[in-house]
Amino acid sequence: SQQGEEDPQALSIQEGENATMNCSYKTSINNLQWYRQNSGRGLVHLILIRSNEREKHSGRLRVTLDTSKKSSSLLITASRAADTASYFCATDRQGWGKLQFGAGTQVVVTP
Amino acid sequence: DTAVSQTPKYLVTQMGNDKSIKCEQNLGHDTMYWYKQDSKKFLKIMFSYNNKELIINETVPNRFSPKSPDKAHLNLHINSLELGDSAVYFCASSQEPGSSGNTIYFGEGSWLTVV
């Protein structure tokens, strides 16, 4: 079974707008990671946030983690057409690299 | 200077055949993984090796046999291929597990189609 569930499943926005997607999970975690997958390509690591962290930034990306609600969010600010991709959250319960992925959010950014 | 490379990228083969997917990482990592992504984009771990030793073995048919000749390589051999094996197989690597969170680096994937 999938540990994480992303919401929404799909998101369509225009360039310059912000995109927010959420991830909920079921059990306690060691860390949570966000990945991007362009169509027909591999997974690109975006951000890792540990269970004792609440917020992290990387460029135009902002990730939050609320362990009391077992949820995380990924915000992409000032989106670009190149941000069009599927975004996955993945939880690592024990830090052993056994990632459990959600179903992903498909983001389309139109010029 | 690809970090995690896997070959072949595309593979079309008939049911019943045996095939292998090779993976190499040049990041100096101790741990390597195989993940499977199905047609609905669900990703699931199959195996994990740390310094050539198997540490994670999910419920995978024993037709799938990983082999790690050294810590920079983790190959996946699949016997008697079935239609349901059609998927994208991702190799990945990270530093030694157990610490508080390691970034896992993925390869570009190997698209396997069984006909």
PDB file of N, CA, C and O in Angstrom, chain A residues 1-2 30-31 33 35 37 39-45 48 50 86 88 92 94-103 106, chain B residues 9-10 33 35 37 40-45 48 55-56 58 90 97-109 111:
ATOM      1  N   SER A   1       0.838  -1.182   0.000  1.00  0.00           N
ATOM      2  CA  SER A   1       0.000   0.000   0.000  1.00  0.00           C
ATOM      3  C   SER A   1       0.880   1.242   0.000  1.00  0.00           C
ATOM      4  O   SER A   1       2.024   1.212   0.461  1.00  0.00           O
ATOM      5  N   GLN A   2       0.358   2.319  -0.554  1.00  0.00           N
ATOM      6  CA  GLN A   2       1.115   3.544  -0.632  1.00  0.00           C
ATOM      7  C   GLN A   2       1.084   4.235   0.716  1.00  0.00           C
ATOM      8  O   GLN A   2       0.048   4.363   1.347  1.00  0.00           O
ATOM      9  N   ASN A  30      11.079   9.092   9.464  1.00  0.00           N
ATOM     10  CA  ASN A  30      12.404   9.640   9.734  1.00  0.00           C
ATOM     11  C   ASN A  30      12.607  10.906   8.902  1.00  0.00           C
ATOM     12  O   ASN A  30      13.121  11.905   9.386  1.00  0.00           O
ATOM     13  N   ASN A  31      12.179  10.836   7.642  1.00  0.00           N
ATOM     14  CA  ASN A  31      12.283  11.992   6.757  1.00  0.00           C
ATOM     15  C   ASN A  31      11.294  11.863   5.622  1.00  0.00           C
ATOM     16  O   ASN A  31      10.721  10.788   5.389  1.00  0.00           O
ATOM     17  N   GLN A  33      10.818  13.122   1.460  1.00  0.00           N
ATOM     18  CA  GLN A  33      11.547  13.667   0.318  1.00  0.00           C
ATOM     19  C   GLN A  33      10.563  13.974  -0.813  1.00  0.00           C
ATOM     20  O   GLN A  33       9.571  13.270  -0.996  1.00  0.00           O
ATOM     21  N   TYR A  35      10.282  14.597  -4.983  1.00  0.00           N
ATOM     22  CA  TYR A  35      10.950  14.335  -6.249  1.00  0.00           C
ATOM     23  C   TYR A  35      10.120  14.887  -7.393  1.00  0.00           C
ATOM     24  O   TYR A  35       8.907  15.002  -7.301  1.00  0.00           O
ATOM     25  N   GLN A  37       9.488  14.292 -11.617  1.00  0.00           N
ATOM     26  CA  GLN A  37       9.698  13.384 -12.731  1.00  0.00           C
ATOM     27  C   GLN A  37       9.114  14.012 -13.983  1.00  0.00           C
ATOM     28  O   GLN A  37       7.895  14.196 -14.082  1.00  0.00           O
ATOM     29  N   SER A  39       8.213  13.838 -17.957  1.00  0.00           N
ATOM     30  CA  SER A  39       7.652  12.751 -18.753  1.00  0.00           C
ATOM     31  C   SER A  39       8.752  11.934 -19.406  1.00  0.00           C
ATOM     32  O   SER A  39       9.613  12.476 -20.111  1.00  0.00           O
ATOM     33  N   GLY A  40       8.727  10.642 -19.166  1.00  0.00           N
ATOM     34  CA  GLY A  40       9.701   9.751 -19.790  1.00  0.00           C
ATOM     35  C   GLY A  40      11.103   9.829 -19.209  1.00  0.00           C
ATOM     36  O   GLY A  40      12.042   9.298 -19.800  1.00  0.00           O
ATOM     37  N   ARG A  41      11.228  10.463 -18.071  1.00  0.00           N
ATOM     38  CA  ARG A  41      12.553  10.628 -17.472  1.00  0.00           C
ATOM     39  C   ARG A  41      12.600  10.018 -16.078  1.00  0.00           C
ATOM     40  O   ARG A  41      11.607   9.511 -15.556  1.00  0.00           O
ATOM     41  N   GLY A  42      13.768  10.107 -15.478  1.00  0.00           N
ATOM     42  CA  GLY A  42      13.936   9.588 -14.130  1.00  0.00           C
ATOM     43  C   GLY A  42      13.483  10.580 -13.078  1.00  0.00           C
ATOM     44  O   GLY A  42      12.943  11.632 -13.374  1.00  0.00           O
ATOM     45  N   LEU A  43      13.698  10.197 -11.832  1.00  0.00           N
ATOM     46  CA  LEU A  43      13.294  11.033 -10.702  1.00  0.00           C
ATOM     47  C   LEU A  43      14.426  11.962 -10.313  1.00  0.00           C
ATOM     48  O   LEU A  43      15.563  11.533 -10.164  1.00  0.00           O
ATOM     49  N   VAL A  44      14.083  13.206 -10.116  1.00  0.00           N
ATOM     50  CA  VAL A  44      15.074  14.196  -9.693  1.00  0.00           C
ATOM     51  C   VAL A  44      14.750  14.610  -8.266  1.00  0.00           C
ATOM     52  O   VAL A  44      13.620  15.014  -7.969  1.00  0.00           O
ATOM     53  N   HIS A  45      15.727  14.487  -7.382  1.00  0.00           N
ATOM     54  CA  HIS A  45      15.509  14.839  -5.986  1.00  0.00           C
ATOM     55  C   HIS A  45      15.402  16.352  -5.838  1.00  0.00           C
ATOM     56  O   HIS A  45      16.204  17.103  -6.386  1.00  0.00           O
ATOM     57  N   LEU A  48      14.840  17.183   0.843  1.00  0.00           N
ATOM     58  CA  LEU A  48      14.641  16.236   1.939  1.00  0.00           C
ATOM     59  C   LEU A  48      14.388  17.044   3.198  1.00  0.00           C
ATOM     60  O   LEU A  48      15.123  17.984   3.501  1.00  0.00           O
ATOM     61  N   ARG A  50      13.671  16.517   7.356  1.00  0.00           N
ATOM     62  CA  ARG A  50      13.712  15.526   8.425  1.00  0.00           C
ATOM     63  C   ARG A  50      12.531  15.715   9.373  1.00  0.00           C
ATOM     64  O   ARG A  50      11.922  16.788   9.416  1.00  0.00           O
ATOM     65  N   SER A  86       5.586  15.603 -13.038  1.00  0.00           N
ATOM     66  CA  SER A  86       4.893  14.966 -11.918  1.00  0.00           C
ATOM     67  C   SER A  86       5.759  15.124 -10.678  1.00  0.00           C
ATOM     68  O   SER A  86       6.981  14.981 -10.754  1.00  0.00           O
ATOM     69  N   PHE A  88       6.364  13.912  -6.717  1.00  0.00           N
ATOM     70  CA  PHE A  88       6.087  12.827  -5.789  1.00  0.00           C
ATOM     71  C   PHE A  88       6.656  13.144  -4.409  1.00  0.00           C
ATOM     72  O   PHE A  88       7.770  13.660  -4.300  1.00  0.00           O
ATOM     73  N   ASP A  92      10.368   8.085   4.353  1.00  0.00           N
ATOM     74  CA  ASP A  92      11.354   7.103   4.788  1.00  0.00           C
ATOM     75  C   ASP A  92      11.123   6.920   6.290  1.00  0.00           C
ATOM     76  O   ASP A  92      11.410   7.808   7.078  1.00  0.00           O
ATOM     77  N   GLN A  94      12.440   4.847   8.574  1.00  0.00           N
ATOM     78  CA  GLN A  94      13.523   4.570   9.514  1.00  0.00           C
ATOM     79  C   GLN A  94      14.864   5.126   9.071  1.00  0.00           C
ATOM     80  O   GLN A  94      15.850   4.929   9.762  1.00  0.00           O
ATOM     81  N   GLY A  95      14.909   5.812   7.946  1.00  0.00           N
ATOM     82  CA  GLY A  95      16.184   6.333   7.463  1.00  0.00           C
ATOM     83  C   GLY A  95      16.999   5.310   6.724  1.00  0.00           C
ATOM     84  O   GLY A  95      18.176   5.512   6.459  1.00  0.00           O
ATOM     85  N   TRP A  96      16.390   4.209   6.350  1.00  0.00           N
ATOM     86  CA  TRP A  96      17.117   3.150   5.654  1.00  0.00           C
ATOM     87  C   TRP A  96      16.963   3.221   4.138  1.00  0.00           C
ATOM     88  O   TRP A  96      17.406   2.327   3.433  1.00  0.00           O
ATOM     89  N   GLY A  97      16.328   4.287   3.676  1.00  0.00           N
ATOM     90  CA  GLY A  97      16.225   4.437   2.235  1.00  0.00           C
ATOM     91  C   GLY A  97      15.078   3.669   1.614  1.00  0.00           C
ATOM     92  O   GLY A  97      14.938   3.622   0.401  1.00  0.00           O
ATOM     93  N   LYS A  98      14.250   3.049   2.444  1.00  0.00           N
ATOM     94  CA  LYS A  98      13.090   2.346   1.915  1.00  0.00           C
ATOM     95  C   LYS A  98      11.985   3.382   1.757  1.00  0.00           C
ATOM     96  O   LYS A  98      11.160   3.581   2.646  1.00  0.00           O
ATOM     97  N   LEU A  99      12.001   4.051   0.613  1.00  0.00           N
ATOM     98  CA  LEU A  99      11.041   5.114   0.368  1.00  0.00           C
ATOM     99  C   LEU A  99       9.688   4.551  -0.015  1.00  0.00           C
ATOM    100  O   LEU A  99       9.592   3.588  -0.777  1.00  0.00           O
ATOM    101  N   GLN A 100       8.650   5.162   0.547  1.00  0.00           N
ATOM    102  CA  GLN A 100       7.293   4.818   0.146  1.00  0.00           C
ATOM    103  C   GLN A 100       6.703   6.046  -0.525  1.00  0.00           C
ATOM    104  O   GLN A 100       6.595   7.114   0.090  1.00  0.00           O
ATOM    105  N   PHE A 101       6.347   5.873  -1.773  1.00  0.00           N
ATOM    106  CA  PHE A 101       5.924   6.993  -2.607  1.00  0.00           C
ATOM    107  C   PHE A 101       4.415   7.150  -2.629  1.00  0.00           C
ATOM    108  O   PHE A 101       3.656   6.180  -2.525  1.00  0.00           O
ATOM    109  N   GLY A 102       4.003   8.394  -2.833  1.00  0.00           N
ATOM    110  CA  GLY A 102       2.612   8.673  -3.140  1.00  0.00           C
ATOM    111  C   GLY A 102       2.388   8.505  -4.636  1.00  0.00           C
ATOM    112  O   GLY A 102       3.305   8.174  -5.387  1.00  0.00           O
ATOM    113  N   ALA A 103       1.162   8.771  -5.049  1.00  0.00           N
ATOM    114  CA  ALA A 103       0.784   8.577  -6.452  1.00  0.00           C
ATOM    115  C   ALA A 103       1.210   9.741  -7.329  1.00  0.00           C
ATOM    116  O   ALA A 103       1.163   9.649  -8.548  1.00  0.00           O
ATOM    117  N   GLN A 106       0.394  15.688 -10.893  1.00  0.00           N
ATOM    118  CA  GLN A 106       0.833  16.079 -12.228  1.00  0.00           C
ATOM    119  C   GLN A 106       0.586  17.575 -12.395  1.00  0.00           C
ATOM    120  O   GLN A 106      -0.558  18.027 -12.332  1.00  0.00           O
TER     121      GLN A 106
ATOM    122  N   LYS B   9      17.990   1.477 -21.694  1.00  0.00           N
ATOM    123  CA  LYS B   9      16.911   2.403 -21.358  1.00  0.00           C
ATOM    124  C   LYS B   9      15.561   1.835 -21.809  1.00  0.00           C
ATOM    125  O   LYS B   9      14.563   2.027 -21.141  1.00  0.00           O
ATOM    126  N   TYR B  10      15.562   1.153 -22.924  1.00  0.00           N
ATOM    127  CA  TYR B  10      14.335   0.534 -23.422  1.00  0.00           C
ATOM    128  C   TYR B  10      14.620  -0.932 -23.732  1.00  0.00           C
ATOM    129  O   TYR B  10      15.660  -1.264 -24.287  1.00  0.00           O
ATOM    130  N   TYR B  33      19.724   0.574  -4.834  1.00  0.00           N
ATOM    131  CA  TYR B  33      18.340   0.121  -4.769  1.00  0.00           C
ATOM    132  C   TYR B  33      17.813  -0.186  -6.171  1.00  0.00           C
ATOM    133  O   TYR B  33      18.293   0.344  -7.162  1.00  0.00           O
ATOM    134  N   TYR B  35      13.898   0.120  -7.731  1.00  0.00           N
ATOM    135  CA  TYR B  35      12.503   0.473  -7.565  1.00  0.00           C
ATOM    136  C   TYR B  35      11.770   0.143  -8.861  1.00  0.00           C
ATOM    137  O   TYR B  35      12.340   0.195  -9.942  1.00  0.00           O
ATOM    138  N   GLN B  37       8.283   1.141 -11.149  1.00  0.00           N
ATOM    139  CA  GLN B  37       7.169   2.072 -11.345  1.00  0.00           C
ATOM    140  C   GLN B  37       6.195   1.448 -12.327  1.00  0.00           C
ATOM    141  O   GLN B  37       6.553   1.152 -13.470  1.00  0.00           O
ATOM    142  N   LYS B  40       0.571   3.001 -13.575  1.00  0.00           N
ATOM    143  CA  LYS B  40      -0.144   4.090 -12.920  1.00  0.00           C
ATOM    144  C   LYS B  40       0.807   5.023 -12.180  1.00  0.00           C
ATOM    145  O   LYS B  40       0.387   5.856 -11.377  1.00  0.00           O
ATOM    146  N   LYS B  41       2.084   4.843 -12.438  1.00  0.00           N
ATOM    147  CA  LYS B  41       3.140   5.689 -11.861  1.00  0.00           C
ATOM    148  C   LYS B  41       3.422   5.407 -10.389  1.00  0.00           C
ATOM    149  O   LYS B  41       4.117   6.186  -9.743  1.00  0.00           O
ATOM    150  N   PHE B  42       2.874   4.337  -9.837  1.00  0.00           N
ATOM    151  CA  PHE B  42       3.213   3.991  -8.465  1.00  0.00           C
ATOM    152  C   PHE B  42       4.627   3.431  -8.405  1.00  0.00           C
ATOM    153  O   PHE B  42       4.979   2.543  -9.168  1.00  0.00           O
ATOM    154  N   LEU B  43       5.410   3.955  -7.484  1.00  0.00           N
ATOM    155  CA  LEU B  43       6.786   3.517  -7.299  1.00  0.00           C
ATOM    156  C   LEU B  43       6.881   2.670  -6.049  1.00  0.00           C
ATOM    157  O   LEU B  43       6.383   3.050  -4.989  1.00  0.00           O
ATOM    158  N   LYS B  44       7.580   1.553  -6.166  1.00  0.00           N
ATOM    159  CA  LYS B  44       7.700   0.667  -5.016  1.00  0.00           C
ATOM    160  C   LYS B  44       9.099   0.085  -4.981  1.00  0.00           C
ATOM    161  O   LYS B  44       9.641  -0.315  -6.011  1.00  0.00           O
ATOM    162  N   ILE B  45       9.654   0.016  -3.796  1.00  0.00           N
ATOM    163  CA  ILE B  45      10.995  -0.536  -3.669  1.00  0.00           C
ATOM    164  C   ILE B  45      10.970  -2.042  -3.877  1.00  0.00           C
ATOM    165  O   ILE B  45      10.011  -2.721  -3.501  1.00  0.00           O
ATOM    166  N   SER B  48      17.337  -3.536  -1.819  1.00  0.00           N
ATOM    167  CA  SER B  48      18.367  -2.596  -1.423  1.00  0.00           C
ATOM    168  C   SER B  48      19.599  -3.385  -1.019  1.00  0.00           C
ATOM    169  O   SER B  48      19.491  -4.406  -0.326  1.00  0.00           O
ATOM    170  N   ILE B  55      19.962  -5.866   2.029  1.00  0.00           N
ATOM    171  CA  ILE B  55      19.388  -5.407   3.283  1.00  0.00           C
ATOM    172  C   ILE B  55      17.887  -5.206   3.205  1.00  0.00           C
ATOM    173  O   ILE B  55      17.214  -5.220   4.228  1.00  0.00           O
ATOM    174  N   ILE B  56      17.346  -4.978   2.049  1.00  0.00           N
ATOM    175  CA  ILE B  56      15.894  -4.889   1.882  1.00  0.00           C
ATOM    176  C   ILE B  56      15.509  -5.804   0.732  1.00  0.00           C
ATOM    177  O   ILE B  56      16.080  -5.743  -0.349  1.00  0.00           O
ATOM    178  N   GLU B  58      11.845  -6.754  -0.658  1.00  0.00           N
ATOM    179  CA  GLU B  58      10.401  -6.700  -0.555  1.00  0.00           C
ATOM    180  C   GLU B  58       9.789  -7.954  -1.159  1.00  0.00           C
ATOM    181  O   GLU B  58      10.480  -8.815  -1.682  1.00  0.00           O
ATOM    182  N   PHE B  90      13.755   1.480 -11.882  1.00  0.00           N
ATOM    183  CA  PHE B  90      14.709   2.537 -11.539  1.00  0.00           C
ATOM    184  C   PHE B  90      15.755   2.002 -10.579  1.00  0.00           C
ATOM    185  O   PHE B  90      15.435   1.419  -9.549  1.00  0.00           O
ATOM    186  N   PRO B  97      22.840   3.843   4.792  1.00  0.00           N
ATOM    187  CA  PRO B  97      21.586   4.144   5.485  1.00  0.00           C
ATOM    188  C   PRO B  97      21.780   4.109   6.988  1.00  0.00           C
ATOM    189  O   PRO B  97      22.824   3.731   7.485  1.00  0.00           O
ATOM    190  N   GLY B  98      20.752   4.513   7.660  1.00  0.00           N
ATOM    191  CA  GLY B  98      20.802   4.477   9.108  1.00  0.00           C
ATOM    192  C   GLY B  98      20.982   5.848   9.704  1.00  0.00           C
ATOM    193  O   GLY B  98      20.607   6.099  10.834  1.00  0.00           O
ATOM    194  N   SER B  99      21.567   6.747   8.974  1.00  0.00           N
ATOM    195  CA  SER B  99      21.679   8.109   9.499  1.00  0.00           C
ATOM    196  C   SER B  99      20.362   8.834   9.242  1.00  0.00           C
ATOM    197  O   SER B  99      19.478   8.316   8.580  1.00  0.00           O
ATOM    198  N   SER B 100      20.250  10.027   9.715  1.00  0.00           N
ATOM    199  CA  SER B 100      18.936  10.671   9.706  1.00  0.00           C
ATOM    200  C   SER B 100      18.589  11.266   8.355  1.00  0.00           C
ATOM    201  O   SER B 100      18.444  12.473   8.213  1.00  0.00           O
ATOM    202  N   GLY B 101      18.452  10.398   7.390  1.00  0.00           N
ATOM    203  CA  GLY B 101      17.961  10.867   6.114  1.00  0.00           C
ATOM    204  C   GLY B 101      19.043  11.072   5.088  1.00  0.00           C
ATOM    205  O   GLY B 101      19.896  11.947   5.217  1.00  0.00           O
ATOM    206  N   ASN B 102      19.016  10.258   4.072  1.00  0.00           N
ATOM    207  CA  ASN B 102      19.960  10.396   2.972  1.00  0.00           C
ATOM    208  C   ASN B 102      19.209  10.642   1.688  1.00  0.00           C
ATOM    209  O   ASN B 102      18.214   9.990   1.404  1.00  0.00           O
ATOM    210  N   THR B 103      19.723  11.574   0.911  1.00  0.00           N
ATOM    211  CA  THR B 103      19.156  11.793  -0.419  1.00  0.00           C
ATOM    212  C   THR B 103      19.388  10.557  -1.261  1.00  0.00           C
ATOM    213  O   THR B 103      20.481   9.988  -1.273  1.00  0.00           O
ATOM    214  N   ILE B 104      18.355  10.142  -1.936  1.00  0.00           N
ATOM    215  CA  ILE B 104      18.467   8.979  -2.812  1.00  0.00           C
ATOM    216  C   ILE B 104      18.458   9.480  -4.251  1.00  0.00           C
ATOM    217  O   ILE B 104      17.552  10.214  -4.647  1.00  0.00           O
ATOM    218  N   TYR B 105      19.471   9.092  -4.992  1.00  0.00           N
ATOM    219  CA  TYR B 105      19.646   9.541  -6.371  1.00  0.00           C
ATOM    220  C   TYR B 105      19.201   8.436  -7.316  1.00  0.00           C
ATOM    221  O   TYR B 105      19.665   7.304  -7.204  1.00  0.00           O
ATOM    222  N   PHE B 106      18.341   8.801  -8.237  1.00  0.00           N
ATOM    223  CA  PHE B 106      17.777   7.817  -9.148  1.00  0.00           C
ATOM    224  C   PHE B 106      18.408   7.904 -10.533  1.00  0.00           C
ATOM    225  O   PHE B 106      18.815   8.982 -10.991  1.00  0.00           O
ATOM    226  N   GLY B 107      18.439   6.749 -11.190  1.00  0.00           N
ATOM    227  CA  GLY B 107      18.827   6.716 -12.594  1.00  0.00           C
ATOM    228  C   GLY B 107      17.666   7.152 -13.466  1.00  0.00           C
ATOM    229  O   GLY B 107      16.592   7.504 -12.980  1.00  0.00           O
ATOM    230  N   GLU B 108      17.887   7.090 -14.775  1.00  0.00           N
ATOM    231  CA  GLU B 108      16.882   7.544 -15.725  1.00  0.00           C
ATOM    232  C   GLU B 108      15.786   6.508 -15.991  1.00  0.00           C
ATOM    233  O   GLU B 108      14.820   6.810 -16.679  1.00  0.00           O
ATOM    234  N   GLY B 109      15.966   5.325 -15.494  1.00  0.00           N
ATOM    235  CA  GLY B 109      14.927   4.315 -15.667  1.00  0.00           C
ATOM    236  C   GLY B 109      15.171   3.403 -16.864  1.00  0.00           C
ATOM    237  O   GLY B 109      15.818   3.793 -17.838  1.00  0.00           O
ATOM    238  N   TRP B 111      12.817   1.131 -19.350  1.00  0.00           N
ATOM    239  CA  TRP B 111      11.430   0.831 -19.722  1.00  0.00           C
ATOM    240  C   TRP B 111      11.357  -0.594 -20.264  1.00  0.00           C
ATOM    241  O   TRP B 111      11.840  -0.867 -21.366  1.00  0.00           O
TER     242      TRP B 111
END
